[in-house]
XYZ file of C-alpha atoms in Angstrom:
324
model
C 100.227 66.264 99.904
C 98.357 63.157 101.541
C 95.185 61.349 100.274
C 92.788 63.844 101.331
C 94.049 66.744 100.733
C 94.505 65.706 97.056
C 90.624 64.421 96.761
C 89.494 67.735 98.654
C 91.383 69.370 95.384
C 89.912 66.968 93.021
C 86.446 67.887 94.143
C 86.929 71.357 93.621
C 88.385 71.167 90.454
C 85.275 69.124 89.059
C 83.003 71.583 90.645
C 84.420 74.496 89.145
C 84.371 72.075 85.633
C 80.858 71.750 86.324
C 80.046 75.414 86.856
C 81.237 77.076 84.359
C 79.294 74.572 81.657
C 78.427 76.138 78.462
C 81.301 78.743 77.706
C 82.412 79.012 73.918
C 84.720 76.246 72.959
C 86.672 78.821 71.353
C 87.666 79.957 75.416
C 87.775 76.856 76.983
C 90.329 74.739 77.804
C 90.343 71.509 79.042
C 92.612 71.080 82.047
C 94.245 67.509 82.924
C 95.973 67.422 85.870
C 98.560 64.441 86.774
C 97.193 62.433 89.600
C 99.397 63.184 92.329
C 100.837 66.361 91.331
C 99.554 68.194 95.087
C 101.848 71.644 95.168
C 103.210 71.184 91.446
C 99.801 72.585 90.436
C 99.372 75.472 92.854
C 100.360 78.037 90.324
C 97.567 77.231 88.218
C 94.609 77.123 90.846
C 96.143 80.652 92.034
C 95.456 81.935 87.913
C 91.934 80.566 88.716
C 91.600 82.387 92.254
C 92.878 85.842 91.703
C 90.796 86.405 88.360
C 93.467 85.816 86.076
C 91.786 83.165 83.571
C 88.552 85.234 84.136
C 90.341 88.718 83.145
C 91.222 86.845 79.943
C 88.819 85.248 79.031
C 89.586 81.826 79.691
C 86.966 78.941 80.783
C 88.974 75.873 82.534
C 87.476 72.630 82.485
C 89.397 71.144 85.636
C 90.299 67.193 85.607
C 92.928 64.459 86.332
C 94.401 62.354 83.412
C 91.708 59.703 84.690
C 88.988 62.101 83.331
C 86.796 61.479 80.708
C 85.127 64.244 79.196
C 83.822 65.823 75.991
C 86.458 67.704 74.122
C 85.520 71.487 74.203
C 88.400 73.720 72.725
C 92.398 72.261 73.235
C 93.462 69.624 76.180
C 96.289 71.103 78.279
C 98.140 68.410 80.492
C 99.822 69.497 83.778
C 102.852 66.161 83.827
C 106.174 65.780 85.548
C 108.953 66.031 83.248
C 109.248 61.381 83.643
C 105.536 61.211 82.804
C 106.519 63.545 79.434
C 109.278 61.350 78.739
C 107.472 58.533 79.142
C 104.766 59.516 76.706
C 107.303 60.688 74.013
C 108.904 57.361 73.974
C 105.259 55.676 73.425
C 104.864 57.572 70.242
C 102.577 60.166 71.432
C 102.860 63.845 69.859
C 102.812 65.335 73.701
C 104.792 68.809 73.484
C 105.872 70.954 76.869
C 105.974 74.558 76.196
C 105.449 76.120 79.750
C 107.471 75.642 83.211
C 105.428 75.087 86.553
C 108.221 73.871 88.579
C 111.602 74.587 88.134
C 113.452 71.991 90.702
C 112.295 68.784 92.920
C 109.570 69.839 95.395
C 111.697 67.105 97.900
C 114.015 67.001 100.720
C 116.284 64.183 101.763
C 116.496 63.750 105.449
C 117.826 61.855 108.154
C 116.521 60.964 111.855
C 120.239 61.095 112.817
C 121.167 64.722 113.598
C 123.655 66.148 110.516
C 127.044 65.394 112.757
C 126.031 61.643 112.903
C 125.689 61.306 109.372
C 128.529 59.976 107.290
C 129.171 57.481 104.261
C 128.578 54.635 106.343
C 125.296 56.108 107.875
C 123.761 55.511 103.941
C 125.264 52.032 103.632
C 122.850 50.312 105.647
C 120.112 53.293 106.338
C 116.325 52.476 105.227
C 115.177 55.411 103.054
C 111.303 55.650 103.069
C 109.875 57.359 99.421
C 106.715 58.017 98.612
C 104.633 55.778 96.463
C 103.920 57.288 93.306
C 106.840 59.829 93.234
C 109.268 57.811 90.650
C 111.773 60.113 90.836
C 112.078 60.491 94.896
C 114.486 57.352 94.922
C 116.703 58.120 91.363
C 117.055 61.814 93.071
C 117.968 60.571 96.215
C 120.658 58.302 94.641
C 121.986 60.758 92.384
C 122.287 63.229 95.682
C 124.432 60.264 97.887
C 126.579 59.670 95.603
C 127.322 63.211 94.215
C 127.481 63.845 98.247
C 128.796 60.582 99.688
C 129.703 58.521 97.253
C 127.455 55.872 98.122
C 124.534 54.173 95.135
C 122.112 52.409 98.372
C 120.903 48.982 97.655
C 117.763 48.011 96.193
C 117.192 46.206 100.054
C 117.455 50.287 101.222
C 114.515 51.602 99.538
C 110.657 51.654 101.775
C 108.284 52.550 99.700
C 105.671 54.254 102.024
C 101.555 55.097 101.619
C 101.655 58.411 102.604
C 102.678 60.858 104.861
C 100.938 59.039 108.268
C 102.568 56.322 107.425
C 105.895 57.931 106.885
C 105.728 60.075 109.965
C 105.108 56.645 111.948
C 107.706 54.562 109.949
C 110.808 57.398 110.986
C 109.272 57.948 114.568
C 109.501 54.083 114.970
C 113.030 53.865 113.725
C 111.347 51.399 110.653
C 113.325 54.034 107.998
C 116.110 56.073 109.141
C 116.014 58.470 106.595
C 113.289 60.171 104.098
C 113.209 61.365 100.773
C 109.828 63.485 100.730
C 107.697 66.604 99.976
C 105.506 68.970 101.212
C 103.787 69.491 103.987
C 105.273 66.301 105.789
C 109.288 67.523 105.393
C 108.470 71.259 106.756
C 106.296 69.504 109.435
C 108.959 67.213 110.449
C 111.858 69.631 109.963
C 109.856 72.242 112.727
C 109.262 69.296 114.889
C 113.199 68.512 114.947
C 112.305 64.819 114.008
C 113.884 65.160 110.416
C 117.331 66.904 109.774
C 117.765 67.615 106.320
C 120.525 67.002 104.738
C 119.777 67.327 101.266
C 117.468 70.363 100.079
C 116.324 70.059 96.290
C 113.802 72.518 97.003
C 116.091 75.151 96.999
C 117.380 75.800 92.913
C 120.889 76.214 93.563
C 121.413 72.912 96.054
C 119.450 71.079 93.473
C 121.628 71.882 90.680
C 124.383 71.775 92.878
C 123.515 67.617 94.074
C 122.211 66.836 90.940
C 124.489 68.098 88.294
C 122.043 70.992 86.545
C 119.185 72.373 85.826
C 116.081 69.630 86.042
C 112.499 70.740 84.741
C 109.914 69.308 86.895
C 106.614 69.834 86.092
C 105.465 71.521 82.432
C 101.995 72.427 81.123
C 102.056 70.542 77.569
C 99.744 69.915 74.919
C 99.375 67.322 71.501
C 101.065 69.130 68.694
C 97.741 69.585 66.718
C 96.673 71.673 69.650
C 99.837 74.241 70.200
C 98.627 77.267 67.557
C 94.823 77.202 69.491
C 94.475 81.014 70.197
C 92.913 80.646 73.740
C 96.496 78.594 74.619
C 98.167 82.327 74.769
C 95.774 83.906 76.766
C 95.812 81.197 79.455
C 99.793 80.848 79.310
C 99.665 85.115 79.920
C 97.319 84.600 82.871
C 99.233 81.348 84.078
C 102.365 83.656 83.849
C 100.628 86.381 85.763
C 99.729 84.009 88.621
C 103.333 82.596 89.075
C 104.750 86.589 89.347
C 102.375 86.524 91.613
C 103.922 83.941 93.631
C 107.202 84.947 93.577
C 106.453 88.168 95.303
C 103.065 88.005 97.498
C 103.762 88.663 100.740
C 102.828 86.391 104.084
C 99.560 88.379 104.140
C 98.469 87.680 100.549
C 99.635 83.993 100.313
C 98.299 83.445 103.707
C 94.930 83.616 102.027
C 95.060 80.917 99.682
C 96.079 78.433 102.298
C 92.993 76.543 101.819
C 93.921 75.517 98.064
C 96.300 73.375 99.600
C 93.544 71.851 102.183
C 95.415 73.768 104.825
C 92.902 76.443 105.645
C 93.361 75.801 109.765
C 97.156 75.410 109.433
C 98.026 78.808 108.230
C 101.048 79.342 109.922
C 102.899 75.826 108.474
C 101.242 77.043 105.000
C 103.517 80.127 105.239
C 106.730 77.886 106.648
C 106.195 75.554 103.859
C 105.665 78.156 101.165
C 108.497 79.887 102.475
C 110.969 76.977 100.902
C 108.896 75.646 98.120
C 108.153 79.216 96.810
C 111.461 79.333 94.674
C 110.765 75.874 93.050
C 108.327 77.544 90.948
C 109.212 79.353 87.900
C 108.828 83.215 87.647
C 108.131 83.639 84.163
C 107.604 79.638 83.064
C 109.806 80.294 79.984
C 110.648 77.061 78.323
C 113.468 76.355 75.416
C 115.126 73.625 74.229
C 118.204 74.091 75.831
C 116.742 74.327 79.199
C 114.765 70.453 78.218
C 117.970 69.331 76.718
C 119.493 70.113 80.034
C 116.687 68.359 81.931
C 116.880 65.561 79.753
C 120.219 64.872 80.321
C 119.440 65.032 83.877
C 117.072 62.483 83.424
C 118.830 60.014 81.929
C 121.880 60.238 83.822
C 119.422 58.915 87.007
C 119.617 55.769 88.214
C 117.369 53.641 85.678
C 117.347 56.558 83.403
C 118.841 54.802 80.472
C 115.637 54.171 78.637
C 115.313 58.683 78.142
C 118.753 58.772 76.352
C 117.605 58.510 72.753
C 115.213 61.259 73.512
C 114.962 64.042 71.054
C 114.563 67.979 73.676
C 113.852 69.325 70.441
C 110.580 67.556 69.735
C 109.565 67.778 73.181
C 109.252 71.191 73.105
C 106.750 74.005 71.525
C 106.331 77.404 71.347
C 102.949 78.881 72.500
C 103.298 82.866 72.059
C 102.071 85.003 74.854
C 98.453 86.835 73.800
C 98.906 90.781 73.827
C 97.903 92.569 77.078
């Protein structure tokens, strides 16, 4: 998602902070997005659109991590599974207890048509990643050498602005290859500029390329906040809206395109949801296993080290489901 799109969501999201002023701290929850997160976050903005937080009784106070706000009833943070890690190994109490997104919202993709590409086609390709996306080059790596058995050089890696610029830099010839999201991959893939090679939006490649199971985005929360009451009514609605997902028809979804600033390009909307819509969990179940798993993953990455003495088990926390 590019620059404006993401400030277009950002302005919402303090609007609707800003509207619904003066709810009971005992229903209100103050959301904190990651900067950045685009897509990752649909699920929840979908809980917000088809009534879901409303039929339980849950007041959101939207924001980004950059927020600063008077607390009102318990802080839930919306962070990629690095930006978790990160803040476990500063010392902060930060516990996941929800999936958003269950597998890399990326493809890896070449300008070169699939029969050109070989081992030596990585040894001296550019790969542009997006700035702000840590993990697009570690995934990227992991996937050419699982596939290729090639680790590119430091030299290889263009970090790009955004998607105008990344469009430009592979239409130039200034990158030969892309490790991206959404909209820009689907875009390019329809357009035949962008061949992709590797798709970690799909579950089963990604596990396949990267060796199991990686949580990617988790709604988390301090430990002093996990046994709040109003956290299991809006993990019930949150659940509700990603069921939702993974069964709404064209029609339905089509409908929502303008959450993702795409309200005049309906018909990509539905070609891009089509492949991201089984990156998102179904029922956002979380256990330790699964974050062992992930963690594992993590570590194993190219400049992963640093996650290895990681405990999954006190990364993780169990917020029960409120009846009905």
């Amino acid at each position: 998602m590019d620059r404006r799109r993401w400030m277009r969501w950002a302005a919402a999201a303090a609007w609707m902070g800003v509207a619904g002023a003066g709810h009971a701290a005992d229903d209100t929850v103050q959301l904190r997005v990651q900067a950045g997160l685009g897509l990752r976050a649909l699920p929840l903005w979908l809980a917000q659109r088809l009534g879901y937080l409303a039929q339980h009784g849950v007041h959101v106070r939207w924001g980004t991590e950059l927020d600063d706000f008077e607390p009102a009833g318990p802080t839930v943070h919306v962070l990629a599974l690095q930006t978790l890690a990160q803040r476990a190994l500063q010392g902060q109490p930060v516990r996941a207890w929800m999936v958003l997104v269950r597998s890399p919202q990326l493809g890896l993709g070449t300008a070169a048509p699939s029969a050109q590409v070989d081992a030596s086609y990585w040894r001296s390709a550019r790969i542009g990643v997006p700035t702000g996306t840590e993990l697009a080059a570690p995934l990227a790596a992991q996937v050419l050498m699982q596939r290729r058995g090639v680790l590119p050089s430091t030299r290889q890696w263009v970090v790009l602005r955004g998607p105008a610029q990344a469009q430009a830099a592979l239409l130039e010839g200034q990158v030969q290859a892309l490790c991206w999201g959404e909209p820009l991959l689907t875009q390019l893939e329809l357009a035949g500029a962008l061949h992709v090679q590797a798709d970690l939006r799909h579950p089963q490649q990604s596990q396949r390329w990267l060796g199991g199971p990686l949580v990617c985005t988790c709604l988390c929360c301090m430990a002093d906040d996990v046994g709040h009451p109003v956290l299991g009514r809006f993990a019930l609605a949150v659940q509700r809206a990603l069921r939702w997902l993974s069964s709404a028809s064209a029609i339905d979804l089509a409908e929502h395109a303008e959450v993702a600033g795409m309200a005049h390009e309906r018909a990509l909307f539905l070609q891009m949801m089509d492949r991201l819509r089984a990156t998102y969990s179904v029922e956002g179940a979380l256990d330790v296993t699964t974050m062992r798993q992930s963690m594992r993953l993590l570590a194993a990455l190219p400049g992963g080290v640093a996650y290895q003495g990681l405990d999954a088990a006190r990364l993780v926390a169990r917020v029960p489901l409120a009846a009905g």
